[in-house]
mmCIF file of N, CA and C in Angstrom:
data_model
loop_
_atom_site.group_PDB
_atom_site.id
_atom_site.type_symbol
_atom_site.label_atom_id
_atom_site.label_comp_id
_atom_site.label_asym_id
_atom_site.label_seq_id
_atom_site.Cartn_x
_atom_site.Cartn_y
_atom_site.Cartn_z
ATOM 1 N N UNK A 988 0.925 -47.200 92.598
ATOM 2 C CA UNK A 988 2.305 -46.754 92.792
ATOM 3 C C UNK A 988 3.032 -47.928 93.100
ATOM 4 N N UNK A 989 3.967 -47.805 92.329
ATOM 5 C CA UNK A 989 5.030 -49.269 92.061
ATOM 6 C C UNK A 989 6.155 -48.698 93.454
ATOM 7 N N UNK A 990 6.700 -49.724 93.206
ATOM 8 C CA UNK A 990 7.930 -49.907 94.273
ATOM 9 C C UNK A 990 8.753 -48.423 93.990
ATOM 10 N N UNK A 991 9.411 -48.222 92.885
ATOM 11 C CA UNK A 991 10.388 -47.074 93.034
ATOM 12 C C UNK A 991 10.323 -45.964 93.137
ATOM 13 N N UNK A 992 8.566 -45.648 92.797
ATOM 14 C CA UNK A 992 8.096 -44.461 93.463
ATOM 15 C C UNK A 992 7.678 -43.766 95.090
ATOM 16 N N UNK A 993 7.573 -45.253 95.386
ATOM 17 C CA UNK A 993 7.130 -45.392 97.001
ATOM 18 C C UNK A 993 8.869 -45.311 97.646
ATOM 19 N N UNK A 994 9.877 -45.746 96.796
ATOM 20 C CA UNK A 994 10.977 -45.243 97.566
ATOM 21 C C UNK A 994 11.346 -44.103 97.247
ATOM 22 N N UNK A 995 11.376 -43.451 96.018
ATOM 23 C CA UNK A 995 11.862 -42.040 95.676
ATOM 24 C C UNK A 995 11.079 -41.236 96.770
ATOM 25 N N UNK A 996 10.282 -41.314 96.932
ATOM 26 C CA UNK A 996 9.021 -40.081 97.947
ATOM 27 C C UNK A 996 9.349 -40.336 99.150
ATOM 28 N N UNK A 997 9.554 -41.407 99.313
ATOM 29 C CA UNK A 997 9.948 -41.713 101.102
ATOM 30 C C UNK A 997 11.592 -41.280 101.512
ATOM 31 N N UNK A 998 12.618 -41.622 100.521
ATOM 32 C CA UNK A 998 13.779 -41.040 100.785
ATOM 33 C C UNK A 998 14.293 -39.399 100.816
ATOM 34 N N UNK A 999 13.552 -39.074 99.214
ATOM 35 C CA UNK A 999 13.763 -37.952 98.810
ATOM 36 C C UNK A 999 12.705 -36.511 99.772
ATOM 37 N N UNK A 1000 11.239 -36.941 99.791
ATOM 38 C CA UNK A 1000 10.563 -36.611 100.629
ATOM 39 C C UNK A 1000 11.490 -35.931 101.968
ATOM 40 N N UNK A 1001 11.863 -36.971 102.891
ATOM 41 C CA UNK A 1001 12.291 -37.056 103.892
ATOM 42 C C UNK A 1001 13.460 -35.941 103.895
ATOM 43 N N UNK A 1002 14.408 -35.936 102.800
ATOM 44 C CA UNK A 1002 15.372 -34.899 102.935
ATOM 45 C C UNK A 1002 15.144 -33.807 102.730
ATOM 46 N N UNK A 1003 13.957 -33.412 101.521
ATOM 47 C CA UNK A 1003 13.489 -32.524 101.221
ATOM 48 C C UNK A 1003 12.870 -31.308 102.531
ATOM 49 N N UNK A 1004 12.105 -32.227 103.581
ATOM 50 C CA UNK A 1004 11.477 -31.538 104.813
ATOM 51 C C UNK A 1004 12.299 -31.297 105.434
ATOM 52 N N UNK A 1005 13.311 -32.355 105.705
ATOM 53 C CA UNK A 1005 14.219 -31.956 106.797
ATOM 54 C C UNK A 1005 15.652 -30.486 106.359
ATOM 55 N N UNK A 1006 15.381 -30.680 105.135
ATOM 56 C CA UNK A 1006 16.294 -29.041 104.347
ATOM 57 C C UNK A 1006 15.475 -27.906 104.670
ATOM 58 N N UNK A 1007 13.952 -27.921 104.693
ATOM 59 C CA UNK A 1007 13.251 -26.617 104.831
ATOM 60 C C UNK A 1007 13.161 -26.289 106.166
ATOM 61 N N UNK A 1008 13.379 -27.418 107.303
ATOM 62 C CA UNK A 1008 13.216 -27.175 108.525
ATOM 63 C C UNK A 1008 14.457 -26.748 109.061
ATOM 64 N N UNK A 1009 15.530 -27.566 108.447
ATOM 65 C CA UNK A 1009 16.954 -26.781 108.643
ATOM 66 C C UNK A 1009 17.251 -25.405 108.687
ATOM 67 N N UNK A 1010 16.473 -25.038 107.442
ATOM 68 C CA UNK A 1010 16.596 -23.381 106.906
ATOM 69 C C UNK A 1010 16.055 -22.561 107.458
ATOM 70 N N UNK A 1011 14.965 -23.040 108.154
ATOM 71 C CA UNK A 1011 13.707 -22.309 108.825
ATOM 72 C C UNK A 1011 14.834 -22.052 110.201
ATOM 73 N N UNK A 1012 15.402 -23.035 110.793
ATOM 74 C CA UNK A 1012 16.566 -23.028 112.203
ATOM 75 C C UNK A 1012 17.779 -22.050 111.817
ATOM 76 N N UNK A 1013 18.234 -22.043 110.659
ATOM 77 C CA UNK A 1013 19.301 -20.916 110.376
ATOM 78 C C UNK A 1013 18.458 -19.404 110.283
ATOM 79 N N UNK A 1014 17.303 -19.678 109.542
ATOM 80 C CA UNK A 1014 17.044 -17.930 110.055
ATOM 81 C C UNK A 1014 16.475 -17.318 111.090
ATOM 82 N N UNK A 1015 16.505 -17.907 112.017
ATOM 83 C CA UNK A 1015 15.314 -17.737 113.404
ATOM 84 C C UNK A 1015 16.439 -16.496 113.770
ATOM 85 N N UNK A 1016 17.647 -16.383 113.854
ATOM 86 C CA UNK A 1016 18.290 -15.368 114.115
ATOM 87 C C UNK A 1016 17.694 -14.197 113.507
ATOM 88 N N UNK A 1017 17.370 -14.369 112.226
ATOM 89 C CA UNK A 1017 17.132 -12.711 111.535
ATOM 90 C C UNK A 1017 15.690 -12.500 111.396
ATOM 91 N N UNK A 1018 15.204 -13.855 111.784
ATOM 92 C CA UNK A 1018 13.185 -13.365 111.184
ATOM 93 C C UNK A 1018 12.722 -14.581 112.575
ATOM 94 N N UNK A 1019 11.519 -14.198 113.086
ATOM 95 C CA UNK A 1019 10.743 -14.950 113.851
ATOM 96 C C UNK A 1019 10.121 -16.304 113.130
ATOM 97 N N UNK A 1020 10.253 -17.683 113.636
ATOM 98 C CA UNK A 1020 9.908 -18.330 113.200
ATOM 99 C C UNK A 1020 8.254 -18.328 112.381
ATOM 100 N N UNK A 1021 7.238 -17.528 112.893
ATOM 101 C CA UNK A 1021 5.677 -17.398 112.323
ATOM 102 C C UNK A 1021 5.932 -16.153 110.815
ATOM 103 N N UNK A 1022 7.029 -15.143 111.407
ATOM 104 C CA UNK A 1022 7.087 -14.653 110.220
ATOM 105 C C UNK A 1022 7.919 -15.276 108.767
ATOM 106 N N UNK A 1023 8.660 -16.536 108.998
ATOM 107 C CA UNK A 1023 9.526 -16.884 108.150
ATOM 108 C C UNK A 1023 7.838 -17.589 107.480
ATOM 109 N N UNK A 1024 7.235 -18.372 108.262
ATOM 110 C CA UNK A 1024 6.186 -19.730 107.796
ATOM 111 C C UNK A 1024 4.922 -18.640 107.180
ATOM 112 N N UNK A 1025 4.688 -17.241 107.314
ATOM 113 C CA UNK A 1025 4.000 -16.334 106.419
ATOM 114 C C UNK A 1025 4.110 -16.143 105.050
ATOM 115 N N UNK A 1026 5.117 -16.060 105.054
ATOM 116 C CA UNK A 1026 6.008 -15.400 103.965
ATOM 117 C C UNK A 1026 5.726 -16.608 103.012
ATOM 118 N N UNK A 1027 5.554 -16.127 101.598
ATOM 119 C CA UNK A 1027 5.581 -17.169 100.286
ATOM 120 C C UNK A 1027 6.658 -17.777 100.085
ATOM 121 N N UNK A 1028 8.064 -17.111 100.105
ATOM 122 C CA UNK A 1028 9.605 -17.608 99.740
ATOM 123 C C UNK A 1028 9.726 -18.886 100.414
ATOM 124 N N UNK A 1029 9.183 -18.766 102.018
ATOM 125 C CA UNK A 1029 9.205 -20.222 102.701
ATOM 126 C C UNK A 1029 8.264 -21.495 101.731
ATOM 127 N N UNK A 1030 7.535 -21.356 101.342
ATOM 128 C CA UNK A 1030 6.481 -22.198 100.491
ATOM 129 C C UNK A 1030 7.318 -22.710 99.062
ATOM 130 N N UNK A 1031 7.699 -21.529 98.398
ATOM 131 C CA UNK A 1031 8.515 -21.834 97.239
ATOM 132 C C UNK A 1031 9.508 -22.314 97.342
ATOM 133 N N UNK A 1032 10.698 -22.421 98.589
ATOM 134 C CA UNK A 1032 11.832 -22.941 98.876
ATOM 135 C C UNK A 1032 11.669 -24.454 99.692
ATOM 136 N N UNK A 1033 10.269 -24.672 100.049
ATOM 137 C CA UNK A 1033 10.183 -25.938 100.818
ATOM 138 C C UNK A 1033 9.405 -26.891 99.551
ATOM 139 N N UNK A 1034 9.245 -26.123 98.916
ATOM 140 C CA UNK A 1034 8.654 -27.082 97.764
ATOM 141 C C UNK A 1034 9.515 -27.611 96.544
ATOM 142 N N UNK A 1035 10.098 -26.747 96.331
ATOM 143 C CA UNK A 1035 11.420 -27.035 95.717
ATOM 144 C C UNK A 1035 12.670 -27.991 96.323
ATOM 145 N N UNK A 1036 12.688 -27.506 97.481
ATOM 146 C CA UNK A 1036 13.557 -29.289 98.397
ATOM 147 C C UNK A 1036 12.696 -30.245 98.330
ATOM 148 N N UNK A 1037 11.592 -30.164 98.042
ATOM 149 C CA UNK A 1037 11.135 -31.141 98.340
ATOM 150 C C UNK A 1037 10.963 -32.191 96.948
ATOM 151 N N UNK A 1038 10.560 -31.574 95.725
ATOM 152 C CA UNK A 1038 10.494 -31.944 94.287
ATOM 153 C C UNK A 1038 12.128 -32.486 93.982
ATOM 154 N N UNK A 1039 13.022 -31.573 94.171
ATOM 155 C CA UNK A 1039 14.582 -31.749 93.853
ATOM 156 C C UNK A 1039 14.661 -32.782 95.044
ATOM 157 N N UNK A 1040 14.088 -33.338 96.055
ATOM 158 C CA UNK A 1040 14.900 -34.688 96.732
ATOM 159 C C UNK A 1040 14.119 -35.865 96.349
ATOM 160 N N UNK A 1041 12.877 -35.617 96.189
ATOM 161 C CA UNK A 1041 12.371 -36.694 95.345
ATOM 162 C C UNK A 1041 12.682 -37.146 94.087
ATOM 163 N N UNK A 1042 13.018 -35.920 93.214
ATOM 164 C CA UNK A 1042 13.023 -36.264 91.502
ATOM 165 C C UNK A 1042 14.750 -36.830 91.256
ATOM 166 N N UNK A 1043 15.446 -36.143 92.053
ATOM 167 C CA UNK A 1043 16.829 -35.795 92.115
ATOM 168 C C UNK A 1043 17.637 -36.924 92.945
ATOM 169 N N UNK A 1044 17.640 -36.789 94.173
ATOM 170 C CA UNK A 1044 17.962 -37.578 95.143
ATOM 171 C C UNK A 1044 17.781 -38.903 95.110
ATOM 172 N N UNK A 1045 15.973 -39.146 95.139
ATOM 173 C CA UNK A 1045 15.316 -40.216 95.230
ATOM 174 C C UNK A 1045 15.929 -41.167 94.240
ATOM 175 N N UNK A 1046 15.796 -40.062 92.766
ATOM 176 C CA UNK A 1046 16.129 -41.502 91.707
ATOM 177 C C UNK A 1046 17.666 -42.048 91.575
ATOM 178 N N UNK A 1047 18.930 -40.858 92.286
ATOM 179 C CA UNK A 1047 20.111 -41.582 92.289
ATOM 180 C C UNK A 1047 19.641 -42.318 93.850
ATOM 181 N N UNK A 1048 19.099 -42.478 94.600
ATOM 182 C CA UNK A 1048 19.368 -43.528 96.022
ATOM 183 C C UNK A 1048 18.277 -44.709 95.200
ATOM 184 N N UNK A 1049 17.462 -44.611 94.181
ATOM 185 C CA UNK A 1049 16.895 -46.029 93.617
ATOM 186 C C UNK A 1049 18.110 -46.959 93.242
ATOM 187 N N UNK A 1050 18.640 -45.995 92.002
ATOM 188 C CA UNK A 1050 19.708 -46.584 91.411
ATOM 189 C C UNK A 1050 20.826 -47.170 92.139
ATOM 190 N N UNK A 1051 21.270 -46.532 93.379
ATOM 191 C CA UNK A 1051 22.033 -47.153 94.066
ATOM 192 C C UNK A 1051 21.583 -48.614 94.497
ATOM 193 N N UNK A 1052 20.131 -48.273 95.219
ATOM 194 C CA UNK A 1052 19.475 -49.672 95.516
ATOM 195 C C UNK A 1052 19.676 -50.598 95.066
ATOM 196 N N UNK A 1053 19.103 -50.611 93.192
ATOM 197 C CA UNK A 1053 19.236 -51.519 92.243
ATOM 198 C C UNK A 1053 20.351 -52.165 92.224
ATOM 199 N N UNK A 1054 21.608 -51.254 91.904
ATOM 200 C CA UNK A 1054 22.799 -51.942 91.909
ATOM 201 C C UNK A 1054 23.301 -52.438 92.912
ATOM 202 N N UNK A 1055 22.690 -52.294 94.271
ATOM 203 C CA UNK A 1055 23.597 -53.220 95.168
ATOM 204 C C UNK A 1055 22.941 -54.095 95.209
ATOM 205 N N UNK A 1056 21.691 -54.805 94.986
ATOM 206 C CA UNK A 1056 20.598 -55.662 94.668
ATOM 207 C C UNK A 1056 21.196 -56.578 93.518
ATOM 208 N N UNK A 1057 21.718 -56.241 92.582
ATOM 209 C CA UNK A 1057 22.181 -56.775 91.898
ATOM 210 C C UNK A 1057 23.446 -57.292 92.018
ATOM 211 N N UNK A 1058 24.293 -56.664 92.856
ATOM 212 C CA UNK A 1058 25.800 -57.399 93.292
ATOM 213 C C UNK A 1058 25.324 -58.646 94.169
ATOM 214 N N UNK A 1059 24.569 -58.314 94.958
ATOM 215 C CA UNK A 1059 24.248 -59.705 95.889
ATOM 216 C C UNK A 1059 23.600 -60.821 95.526
#
């Protein structure tokens, strides 16, 4: 696996996991934690956050990193 994909998975994956947990915390007033985890909607949202983080956010972060390295 090349350096770009490692960077994208690391930066975008962390964002996706953070957003999933953040949404769970916001919904704790309405539903308990165990109920949220057992619902299929949680897994669909979590996987979409992680994939969007890796492919979109990770890509833009990689491009910014390459641009900053070229300037130096």
